[in-house]
PDB file of N, CA and C in Angstrom:
ATOM      1  N   UNK A   1       0.831  -1.159   0.016  1.00 52.00           N
ATOM      2  CA  UNK A   1       0.005  -0.046   0.040  1.00 52.00           C
ATOM      3  C   UNK A   1       0.883   1.170   0.014  1.00 52.00           C
ATOM      4  N   UNK A   2       0.639   2.167  -0.887  1.00 54.00           N
ATOM      5  CA  UNK A   2       1.352   3.305  -0.916  1.00 54.00           C
ATOM      6  C   UNK A   2       0.909   4.316   0.186  1.00 54.00           C
ATOM      7  N   UNK A   3       1.760   5.302   0.410  1.00 58.00           N
ATOM      8  CA  UNK A   3       1.387   6.319   1.382  1.00 58.00           C
ATOM      9  C   UNK A   3       0.130   7.044   1.068  1.00 58.00           C
ATOM     10  N   UNK A   4      -0.024   7.418  -0.189  1.00 57.00           N
ATOM     11  CA  UNK A   4      -1.315   8.124  -0.571  1.00 57.00           C
ATOM     12  C   UNK A   4      -2.517   7.319  -0.399  1.00 57.00           C
ATOM     13  N   UNK A   5      -2.422   6.003  -0.687  1.00 60.00           N
ATOM     14  CA  UNK A   5      -3.568   5.066  -0.600  1.00 60.00           C
ATOM     15  C   UNK A   5      -3.908   4.715   0.893  1.00 60.00           C
ATOM     16  N   UNK A   6      -2.933   4.842   1.733  1.00 64.00           N
ATOM     17  CA  UNK A   6      -3.058   4.426   3.094  1.00 64.00           C
ATOM     18  C   UNK A   6      -4.140   5.345   3.842  1.00 64.00           C
ATOM     19  N   UNK A   7      -4.253   6.635   3.457  1.00 70.00           N
ATOM     20  CA  UNK A   7      -5.253   7.523   4.073  1.00 70.00           C
ATOM     21  C   UNK A   7      -6.596   7.142   3.629  1.00 70.00           C
ATOM     22  N   UNK A   8      -6.847   6.420   2.534  1.00 70.00           N
ATOM     23  CA  UNK A   8      -8.163   6.156   2.120  1.00 70.00           C
ATOM     24  C   UNK A   8      -8.667   4.937   2.810  1.00 70.00           C
ATOM     25  N   UNK A   9      -7.956   4.132   3.458  1.00 73.00           N
ATOM     26  CA  UNK A   9      -8.241   2.924   4.126  1.00 73.00           C
ATOM     27  C   UNK A   9      -9.346   3.188   5.155  1.00 73.00           C
ATOM     28  N   UNK A  10      -9.128   4.240   5.987  1.00 77.00           N
ATOM     29  CA  UNK A  10      -9.964   4.497   7.171  1.00 77.00           C
ATOM     30  C   UNK A  10     -11.401   4.772   6.752  1.00 77.00           C
ATOM     31  N   UNK A  11     -11.683   5.656   5.838  1.00 78.00           N
ATOM     32  CA  UNK A  11     -13.046   5.838   5.410  1.00 78.00           C
ATOM     33  C   UNK A  11     -13.727   4.531   4.887  1.00 78.00           C
ATOM     34  N   UNK A  12     -12.950   3.803   4.065  1.00 78.00           N
ATOM     35  CA  UNK A  12     -13.466   2.531   3.586  1.00 78.00           C
ATOM     36  C   UNK A  12     -13.734   1.546   4.686  1.00 78.00           C
ATOM     37  N   UNK A  13     -12.914   1.482   5.669  1.00 79.00           N
ATOM     38  CA  UNK A  13     -13.206   0.535   6.818  1.00 79.00           C
ATOM     39  C   UNK A  13     -14.381   0.947   7.609  1.00 79.00           C
ATOM     40  N   UNK A  14     -14.630   2.281   7.837  1.00 82.00           N
ATOM     41  CA  UNK A  14     -15.760   2.784   8.579  1.00 82.00           C
ATOM     42  C   UNK A  14     -17.038   2.444   7.711  1.00 82.00           C
ATOM     43  N   UNK A  15     -17.015   2.665   6.461  1.00 82.00           N
ATOM     44  CA  UNK A  15     -18.108   2.393   5.535  1.00 82.00           C
ATOM     45  C   UNK A  15     -18.327   0.825   5.569  1.00 82.00           C
ATOM     46  N   UNK A  16     -17.245   0.041   5.545  1.00 82.00           N
ATOM     47  CA  UNK A  16     -17.414  -1.390   5.534  1.00 82.00           C
ATOM     48  C   UNK A  16     -18.133  -1.847   6.854  1.00 82.00           C
ATOM     49  N   UNK A  17     -17.674  -1.326   8.072  1.00 85.00           N
ATOM     50  CA  UNK A  17     -18.295  -1.727   9.282  1.00 85.00           C
ATOM     51  C   UNK A  17     -19.739  -1.219   9.456  1.00 85.00           C
ATOM     52  N   UNK A  18     -20.138  -0.180   8.686  1.00 84.00           N
ATOM     53  CA  UNK A  18     -21.453   0.252   8.617  1.00 84.00           C
ATOM     54  C   UNK A  18     -22.276  -0.586   7.753  1.00 84.00           C
ATOM     55  N   UNK A  19     -21.817  -0.973   6.636  1.00 85.00           N
ATOM     56  CA  UNK A  19     -22.462  -1.736   5.643  1.00 85.00           C
ATOM     57  C   UNK A  19     -22.820  -3.204   5.970  1.00 85.00           C
ATOM     58  N   UNK A  20     -21.803  -3.805   6.610  1.00 85.00           N
ATOM     59  CA  UNK A  20     -21.828  -5.300   6.856  1.00 85.00           C
ATOM     60  C   UNK A  20     -23.094  -5.674   7.756  1.00 85.00           C
ATOM     61  N   UNK A  21     -23.380  -5.015   8.887  1.00 88.00           N
ATOM     62  CA  UNK A  21     -24.632  -5.409   9.641  1.00 88.00           C
ATOM     63  C   UNK A  21     -25.913  -5.093   8.857  1.00 88.00           C
ATOM     64  N   UNK A  22     -25.942  -3.978   8.125  1.00 84.00           N
ATOM     65  CA  UNK A  22     -27.115  -3.651   7.318  1.00 84.00           C
ATOM     66  C   UNK A  22     -27.425  -4.751   6.269  1.00 84.00           C
ATOM     67  N   UNK A  23     -26.414  -5.157   5.533  1.00 85.00           N
ATOM     68  CA  UNK A  23     -26.604  -6.083   4.470  1.00 85.00           C
ATOM     69  C   UNK A  23     -26.979  -7.570   5.011  1.00 85.00           C
ATOM     70  N   UNK A  24     -26.328  -7.946   6.093  1.00 87.00           N
ATOM     71  CA  UNK A  24     -26.560  -9.238   6.744  1.00 87.00           C
ATOM     72  C   UNK A  24     -27.964  -9.255   7.340  1.00 87.00           C
ATOM     73  N   UNK A  25     -28.305  -8.161   8.038  1.00 87.00           N
ATOM     74  CA  UNK A  25     -29.723  -8.189   8.561  1.00 87.00           C
ATOM     75  C   UNK A  25     -30.730  -8.257   7.379  1.00 87.00           C
ATOM     76  N   UNK A  26     -30.419  -7.538   6.293  1.00 85.00           N
ATOM     77  CA  UNK A  26     -31.383  -7.584   5.154  1.00 85.00           C
ATOM     78  C   UNK A  26     -31.501  -8.930   4.539  1.00 85.00           C
ATOM     79  N   UNK A  27     -30.292  -9.560   4.443  1.00 87.00           N
ATOM     80  CA  UNK A  27     -30.272 -10.814   3.828  1.00 87.00           C
ATOM     81  C   UNK A  27     -30.971 -11.898   4.571  1.00 87.00           C
ATOM     82  N   UNK A  28     -30.927 -11.837   5.888  1.00 88.00           N
ATOM     83  CA  UNK A  28     -31.502 -13.020   6.731  1.00 88.00           C
ATOM     84  C   UNK A  28     -32.834 -12.620   7.333  1.00 88.00           C
ATOM     85  N   UNK A  29     -33.159 -11.367   7.499  1.00 87.00           N
ATOM     86  CA  UNK A  29     -34.423 -10.991   8.149  1.00 87.00           C
ATOM     87  C   UNK A  29     -35.272 -10.071   7.237  1.00 87.00           C
ATOM     88  N   UNK A  30     -34.879  -9.795   6.078  1.00 81.00           N
ATOM     89  CA  UNK A  30     -35.719  -8.853   5.188  1.00 81.00           C
ATOM     90  C   UNK A  30     -36.915  -9.459   4.641  1.00 81.00           C
ATOM     91  N   UNK A  31     -37.714  -8.654   3.946  1.00 79.00           N
ATOM     92  CA  UNK A  31     -38.928  -9.178   3.304  1.00 79.00           C
ATOM     93  C   UNK A  31     -38.657  -9.615   1.940  1.00 79.00           C
ATOM     94  N   UNK A  32     -39.553 -10.424   1.382  1.00 78.00           N
ATOM     95  CA  UNK A  32     -39.306 -10.876   0.066  1.00 78.00           C
ATOM     96  C   UNK A  32     -38.785 -12.261  -0.100  1.00 78.00           C
ATOM     97  N   UNK A  33     -38.344 -12.627  -1.283  1.00 85.00           N
ATOM     98  CA  UNK A  33     -37.813 -13.940  -1.549  1.00 85.00           C
ATOM     99  C   UNK A  33     -36.461 -14.114  -0.955  1.00 85.00           C
ATOM    100  N   UNK A  34     -36.390 -15.102  -0.071  1.00 86.00           N
ATOM    101  CA  UNK A  34     -35.070 -15.318   0.744  1.00 86.00           C
ATOM    102  C   UNK A  34     -33.984 -15.713  -0.230  1.00 86.00           C
ATOM    103  N   UNK A  35     -34.280 -16.703  -1.140  1.00 88.00           N
ATOM    104  CA  UNK A  35     -33.136 -17.080  -2.004  1.00 88.00           C
ATOM    105  C   UNK A  35     -32.609 -15.937  -2.870  1.00 88.00           C
ATOM    106  N   UNK A  36     -33.541 -15.104  -3.308  1.00 85.00           N
ATOM    107  CA  UNK A  36     -33.007 -13.882  -4.044  1.00 85.00           C
ATOM    108  C   UNK A  36     -32.162 -12.942  -3.212  1.00 85.00           C
ATOM    109  N   UNK A  37     -32.660 -12.758  -2.025  1.00 86.00           N
ATOM    110  CA  UNK A  37     -31.874 -11.862  -1.121  1.00 86.00           C
ATOM    111  C   UNK A  37     -30.502 -12.466  -0.860  1.00 86.00           C
ATOM    112  N   UNK A  38     -30.403 -13.774  -0.608  1.00 88.00           N
ATOM    113  CA  UNK A  38     -29.153 -14.395  -0.307  1.00 88.00           C
ATOM    114  C   UNK A  38     -28.224 -14.344  -1.595  1.00 88.00           C
ATOM    115  N   UNK A  39     -28.812 -14.566  -2.696  1.00 88.00           N
ATOM    116  CA  UNK A  39     -27.944 -14.570  -3.957  1.00 88.00           C
ATOM    117  C   UNK A  39     -27.436 -13.105  -4.261  1.00 88.00           C
ATOM    118  N   UNK A  40     -28.268 -12.141  -4.075  1.00 86.00           N
ATOM    119  CA  UNK A  40     -27.902 -10.729  -4.327  1.00 86.00           C
ATOM    120  C   UNK A  40     -26.796 -10.295  -3.272  1.00 86.00           C
ATOM    121  N   UNK A  41     -27.088 -10.610  -2.019  1.00 86.00           N
ATOM    122  CA  UNK A  41     -26.095 -10.281  -0.960  1.00 86.00           C
ATOM    123  C   UNK A  41     -24.817 -10.871  -1.105  1.00 86.00           C
ATOM    124  N   UNK A  42     -24.790 -12.254  -1.349  1.00 89.00           N
ATOM    125  CA  UNK A  42     -23.441 -12.907  -1.402  1.00 89.00           C
ATOM    126  C   UNK A  42     -22.743 -12.536  -2.692  1.00 89.00           C
ATOM    127  N   UNK A  43     -23.383 -12.252  -3.768  1.00 86.00           N
ATOM    128  CA  UNK A  43     -22.698 -11.837  -4.935  1.00 86.00           C
ATOM    129  C   UNK A  43     -22.105 -10.450  -4.798  1.00 86.00           C
ATOM    130  N   UNK A  44     -22.758  -9.557  -4.080  1.00 85.00           N
ATOM    131  CA  UNK A  44     -22.197  -8.271  -3.740  1.00 85.00           C
ATOM    132  C   UNK A  44     -21.112  -8.382  -2.778  1.00 85.00           C
ATOM    133  N   UNK A  45     -21.119  -9.296  -1.896  1.00 85.00           N
ATOM    134  CA  UNK A  45     -19.964  -9.450  -0.903  1.00 85.00           C
ATOM    135  C   UNK A  45     -18.752  -9.997  -1.589  1.00 85.00           C
ATOM    136  N   UNK A  46     -19.057 -10.912  -2.591  1.00 87.00           N
ATOM    137  CA  UNK A  46     -17.907 -11.513  -3.374  1.00 87.00           C
ATOM    138  C   UNK A  46     -17.229 -10.407  -4.229  1.00 87.00           C
ATOM    139  N   UNK A  47     -17.948  -9.561  -4.865  1.00 84.00           N
ATOM    140  CA  UNK A  47     -17.406  -8.484  -5.656  1.00 84.00           C
ATOM    141  C   UNK A  47     -16.660  -7.519  -4.775  1.00 84.00           C
ATOM    142  N   UNK A  48     -17.142  -7.277  -3.527  1.00 82.00           N
ATOM    143  CA  UNK A  48     -16.457  -6.412  -2.596  1.00 82.00           C
ATOM    144  C   UNK A  48     -15.136  -7.101  -2.089  1.00 82.00           C
ATOM    145  N   UNK A  49     -15.127  -8.385  -1.881  1.00 84.00           N
ATOM    146  CA  UNK A  49     -13.892  -9.092  -1.625  1.00 84.00           C
ATOM    147  C   UNK A  49     -12.835  -8.974  -2.681  1.00 84.00           C
ATOM    148  N   UNK A  50     -13.248  -9.083  -3.994  1.00 84.00           N
ATOM    149  CA  UNK A  50     -12.356  -8.947  -5.086  1.00 84.00           C
ATOM    150  C   UNK A  50     -11.834  -7.450  -5.100  1.00 84.00           C
ATOM    151  N   UNK A  51     -12.673  -6.496  -4.850  1.00 80.00           N
ATOM    152  CA  UNK A  51     -12.254  -5.121  -4.770  1.00 80.00           C
ATOM    153  C   UNK A  51     -11.167  -4.836  -3.743  1.00 80.00           C
ATOM    154  N   UNK A  52     -11.442  -5.346  -2.555  1.00 79.00           N
ATOM    155  CA  UNK A  52     -10.418  -5.224  -1.495  1.00 79.00           C
ATOM    156  C   UNK A  52      -9.098  -6.005  -1.761  1.00 79.00           C
ATOM    157  N   UNK A  53      -9.267  -7.125  -2.556  1.00 80.00           N
ATOM    158  CA  UNK A  53      -7.944  -7.825  -2.866  1.00 80.00           C
ATOM    159  C   UNK A  53      -7.147  -6.894  -3.816  1.00 80.00           C
ATOM    160  N   UNK A  54      -7.866  -6.228  -4.783  1.00 78.00           N
ATOM    161  CA  UNK A  54      -7.201  -5.244  -5.676  1.00 78.00           C
ATOM    162  C   UNK A  54      -6.601  -4.154  -4.790  1.00 78.00           C
ATOM    163  N   UNK A  55      -7.378  -3.646  -3.894  1.00 74.00           N
ATOM    164  CA  UNK A  55      -6.970  -2.383  -3.090  1.00 74.00           C
ATOM    165  C   UNK A  55      -5.630  -2.743  -2.349  1.00 74.00           C
ATOM    166  N   UNK A  56      -5.493  -3.930  -1.851  1.00 76.00           N
ATOM    167  CA  UNK A  56      -4.292  -4.279  -1.138  1.00 76.00           C
ATOM    168  C   UNK A  56      -3.135  -4.860  -1.978  1.00 76.00           C
ATOM    169  N   UNK A  57      -3.235  -4.774  -3.305  1.00 77.00           N
ATOM    170  CA  UNK A  57      -2.229  -5.308  -4.167  1.00 77.00           C
ATOM    171  C   UNK A  57      -1.064  -4.258  -4.174  1.00 77.00           C
ATOM    172  N   UNK A  58       0.090  -4.696  -4.788  1.00 75.00           N
ATOM    173  CA  UNK A  58       1.237  -3.824  -4.885  1.00 75.00           C
ATOM    174  C   UNK A  58       1.173  -2.877  -6.074  1.00 75.00           C
ATOM    175  N   UNK A  59       0.375  -3.213  -7.037  1.00 76.00           N
ATOM    176  CA  UNK A  59       0.342  -2.368  -8.217  1.00 76.00           C
ATOM    177  C   UNK A  59      -0.562  -1.178  -8.068  1.00 76.00           C
ATOM    178  N   UNK A  60      -0.017   0.012  -8.433  1.00 77.00           N
ATOM    179  CA  UNK A  60      -0.785   1.226  -8.227  1.00 77.00           C
ATOM    180  C   UNK A  60      -2.052   1.377  -9.054  1.00 77.00           C
ATOM    181  N   UNK A  61      -2.163   0.815 -10.214  1.00 78.00           N
ATOM    182  CA  UNK A  61      -3.250   0.749 -11.029  1.00 78.00           C
ATOM    183  C   UNK A  61      -4.362  -0.099 -10.472  1.00 78.00           C
ATOM    184  N   UNK A  62      -3.998  -1.246  -9.959  1.00 76.00           N
ATOM    185  CA  UNK A  62      -4.973  -2.105  -9.318  1.00 76.00           C
ATOM    186  C   UNK A  62      -5.483  -1.524  -8.012  1.00 76.00           C
ATOM    187  N   UNK A  63      -4.567  -0.778  -7.374  1.00 75.00           N
ATOM    188  CA  UNK A  63      -5.118  -0.137  -6.118  1.00 75.00           C
ATOM    189  C   UNK A  63      -6.201   0.910  -6.432  1.00 75.00           C
ATOM    190  N   UNK A  64      -5.924   1.664  -7.502  1.00 78.00           N
ATOM    191  CA  UNK A  64      -6.965   2.686  -7.938  1.00 78.00           C
ATOM    192  C   UNK A  64      -8.258   1.926  -8.318  1.00 78.00           C
ATOM    193  N   UNK A  65      -8.116   0.884  -9.110  1.00 80.00           N
ATOM    194  CA  UNK A  65      -9.332   0.195  -9.512  1.00 80.00           C
ATOM    195  C   UNK A  65     -10.081  -0.408  -8.308  1.00 80.00           C
ATOM    196  N   UNK A  66      -9.335  -0.891  -7.389  1.00 79.00           N
ATOM    197  CA  UNK A  66      -9.876  -1.535  -6.197  1.00 79.00           C
ATOM    198  C   UNK A  66     -10.568  -0.478  -5.363  1.00 79.00           C
ATOM    199  N   UNK A  67     -10.036   0.680  -5.250  1.00 80.00           N
ATOM    200  CA  UNK A  67     -10.702   1.674  -4.486  1.00 80.00           C
ATOM    201  C   UNK A  67     -11.981   2.149  -5.026  1.00 80.00           C
ATOM    202  N   UNK A  68     -11.985   2.279  -6.310  1.00 82.00           N
ATOM    203  CA  UNK A  68     -13.216   2.808  -6.998  1.00 82.00           C
ATOM    204  C   UNK A  68     -14.269   1.696  -6.842  1.00 82.00           C
ATOM    205  N   UNK A  69     -13.909   0.419  -7.127  1.00 82.00           N
ATOM    206  CA  UNK A  69     -14.878  -0.717  -7.037  1.00 82.00           C
ATOM    207  C   UNK A  69     -15.344  -0.862  -5.621  1.00 82.00           C
ATOM    208  N   UNK A  70     -14.460  -0.799  -4.658  1.00 81.00           N
ATOM    209  CA  UNK A  70     -14.844  -0.916  -3.254  1.00 81.00           C
ATOM    210  C   UNK A  70     -15.806   0.265  -2.767  1.00 81.00           C
ATOM    211  N   UNK A  71     -15.551   1.320  -3.232  1.00 82.00           N
ATOM    212  CA  UNK A  71     -16.469   2.540  -2.938  1.00 82.00           C
ATOM    213  C   UNK A  71     -17.821   2.393  -3.551  1.00 82.00           C
ATOM    214  N   UNK A  72     -17.813   1.969  -4.826  1.00 84.00           N
ATOM    215  CA  UNK A  72     -19.077   1.830  -5.440  1.00 84.00           C
ATOM    216  C   UNK A  72     -19.901   0.568  -4.892  1.00 84.00           C
ATOM    217  N   UNK A  73     -19.165  -0.523  -4.497  1.00 83.00           N
ATOM    218  CA  UNK A  73     -19.812  -1.625  -3.940  1.00 83.00           C
ATOM    219  C   UNK A  73     -20.408  -1.375  -2.545  1.00 83.00           C
ATOM    220  N   UNK A  74     -19.682  -0.596  -1.729  1.00 82.00           N
ATOM    221  CA  UNK A  74     -20.084  -0.322  -0.370  1.00 82.00           C
ATOM    222  C   UNK A  74     -21.346   0.607  -0.450  1.00 82.00           C
ATOM    223  N   UNK A  75     -21.364   1.501  -1.441  1.00 84.00           N
ATOM    224  CA  UNK A  75     -22.516   2.337  -1.639  1.00 84.00           C
ATOM    225  C   UNK A  75     -23.727   1.564  -2.156  1.00 84.00           C
ATOM    226  N   UNK A  76     -23.498   0.628  -2.983  1.00 84.00           N
ATOM    227  CA  UNK A  76     -24.608  -0.177  -3.494  1.00 84.00           C
ATOM    228  C   UNK A  76     -25.063  -1.157  -2.448  1.00 84.00           C
ATOM    229  N   UNK A  77     -24.239  -1.604  -1.532  1.00 82.00           N
ATOM    230  CA  UNK A  77     -24.638  -2.446  -0.468  1.00 82.00           C
ATOM    231  C   UNK A  77     -25.583  -1.685   0.562  1.00 82.00           C
ATOM    232  N   UNK A  78     -25.344  -0.433   0.705  1.00 81.00           N
ATOM    233  CA  UNK A  78     -26.178   0.329   1.571  1.00 81.00           C
ATOM    234  C   UNK A  78     -27.513   0.629   0.917  1.00 81.00           C
ATOM    235  N   UNK A  79     -27.517   0.749  -0.438  1.00 84.00           N
ATOM    236  CA  UNK A  79     -28.825   1.175  -1.131  1.00 84.00           C
ATOM    237  C   UNK A  79     -29.638  -0.038  -1.352  1.00 84.00           C
ATOM    238  N   UNK A  80     -29.053  -1.169  -1.499  1.00 83.00           N
ATOM    239  CA  UNK A  80     -29.805  -2.384  -1.840  1.00 83.00           C
ATOM    240  C   UNK A  80     -31.053  -2.715  -0.921  1.00 83.00           C
ATOM    241  N   UNK A  81     -30.891  -2.684   0.338  1.00 79.00           N
ATOM    242  CA  UNK A  81     -32.033  -2.974   1.176  1.00 79.00           C
ATOM    243  C   UNK A  81     -33.198  -1.987   0.976  1.00 79.00           C
ATOM    244  N   UNK A  82     -32.869  -0.722   0.652  1.00 78.00           N
ATOM    245  CA  UNK A  82     -33.879   0.276   0.407  1.00 78.00           C
ATOM    246  C   UNK A  82     -34.526   0.027  -0.940  1.00 78.00           C
ATOM    247  N   UNK A  83     -33.850  -0.425  -1.951  1.00 77.00           N
ATOM    248  CA  UNK A  83     -34.457  -0.678  -3.239  1.00 77.00           C
ATOM    249  C   UNK A  83     -35.384  -1.902  -3.211  1.00 77.00           C
ATOM    250  N   UNK A  84     -34.967  -2.919  -2.480  1.00 75.00           N
ATOM    251  CA  UNK A  84     -35.815  -4.057  -2.452  1.00 75.00           C
ATOM    252  C   UNK A  84     -36.642  -4.249  -1.245  1.00 75.00           C
ATOM    253  N   UNK A  85     -36.957  -3.105  -0.584  1.00 71.00           N
ATOM    254  CA  UNK A  85     -37.693  -3.108   0.679  1.00 71.00           C
ATOM    255  C   UNK A  85     -39.119  -3.549   0.388  1.00 71.00           C
ATOM    256  N   UNK A  86     -39.730  -3.143  -0.638  1.00 63.00           N
ATOM    257  CA  UNK A  86     -41.145  -3.360  -0.833  1.00 63.00           C
ATOM    258  C   UNK A  86     -41.449  -4.490  -1.862  1.00 63.00           C
ATOM    259  N   UNK A  87     -40.347  -5.123  -2.332  1.00 59.00           N
ATOM    260  CA  UNK A  87     -40.529  -6.159  -3.305  1.00 59.00           C
ATOM    261  C   UNK A  87     -40.942  -7.510  -2.643  1.00 59.00           C
ATOM    262  N   UNK A  88     -41.812  -8.174  -3.126  1.00 52.00           N
ATOM    263  CA  UNK A  88     -42.406  -9.457  -2.496  1.00 52.00           C
ATOM    264  C   UNK A  88     -41.928 -10.612  -3.257  1.00 52.00           C
TER     265      UNK A  88
END
């Protein structure tokens, strides 16, 4: 991790710790089709894992790509329960 990228880790970690309880509560206790919720939730978490793998790589380009993907995935993880709230 470069020095410039090290400062971006703290906001991502705060957002990650905010997102994980929200998405897990939605996946297991939300309304609607349980298998769809689990499929959507776990696929988003897998993409987030790939983004964090990129973020902690040694290549600068992959770190930039990983940061952008991680930020987008964390935002989408927060929005997903709101979008599917009234879907049955």
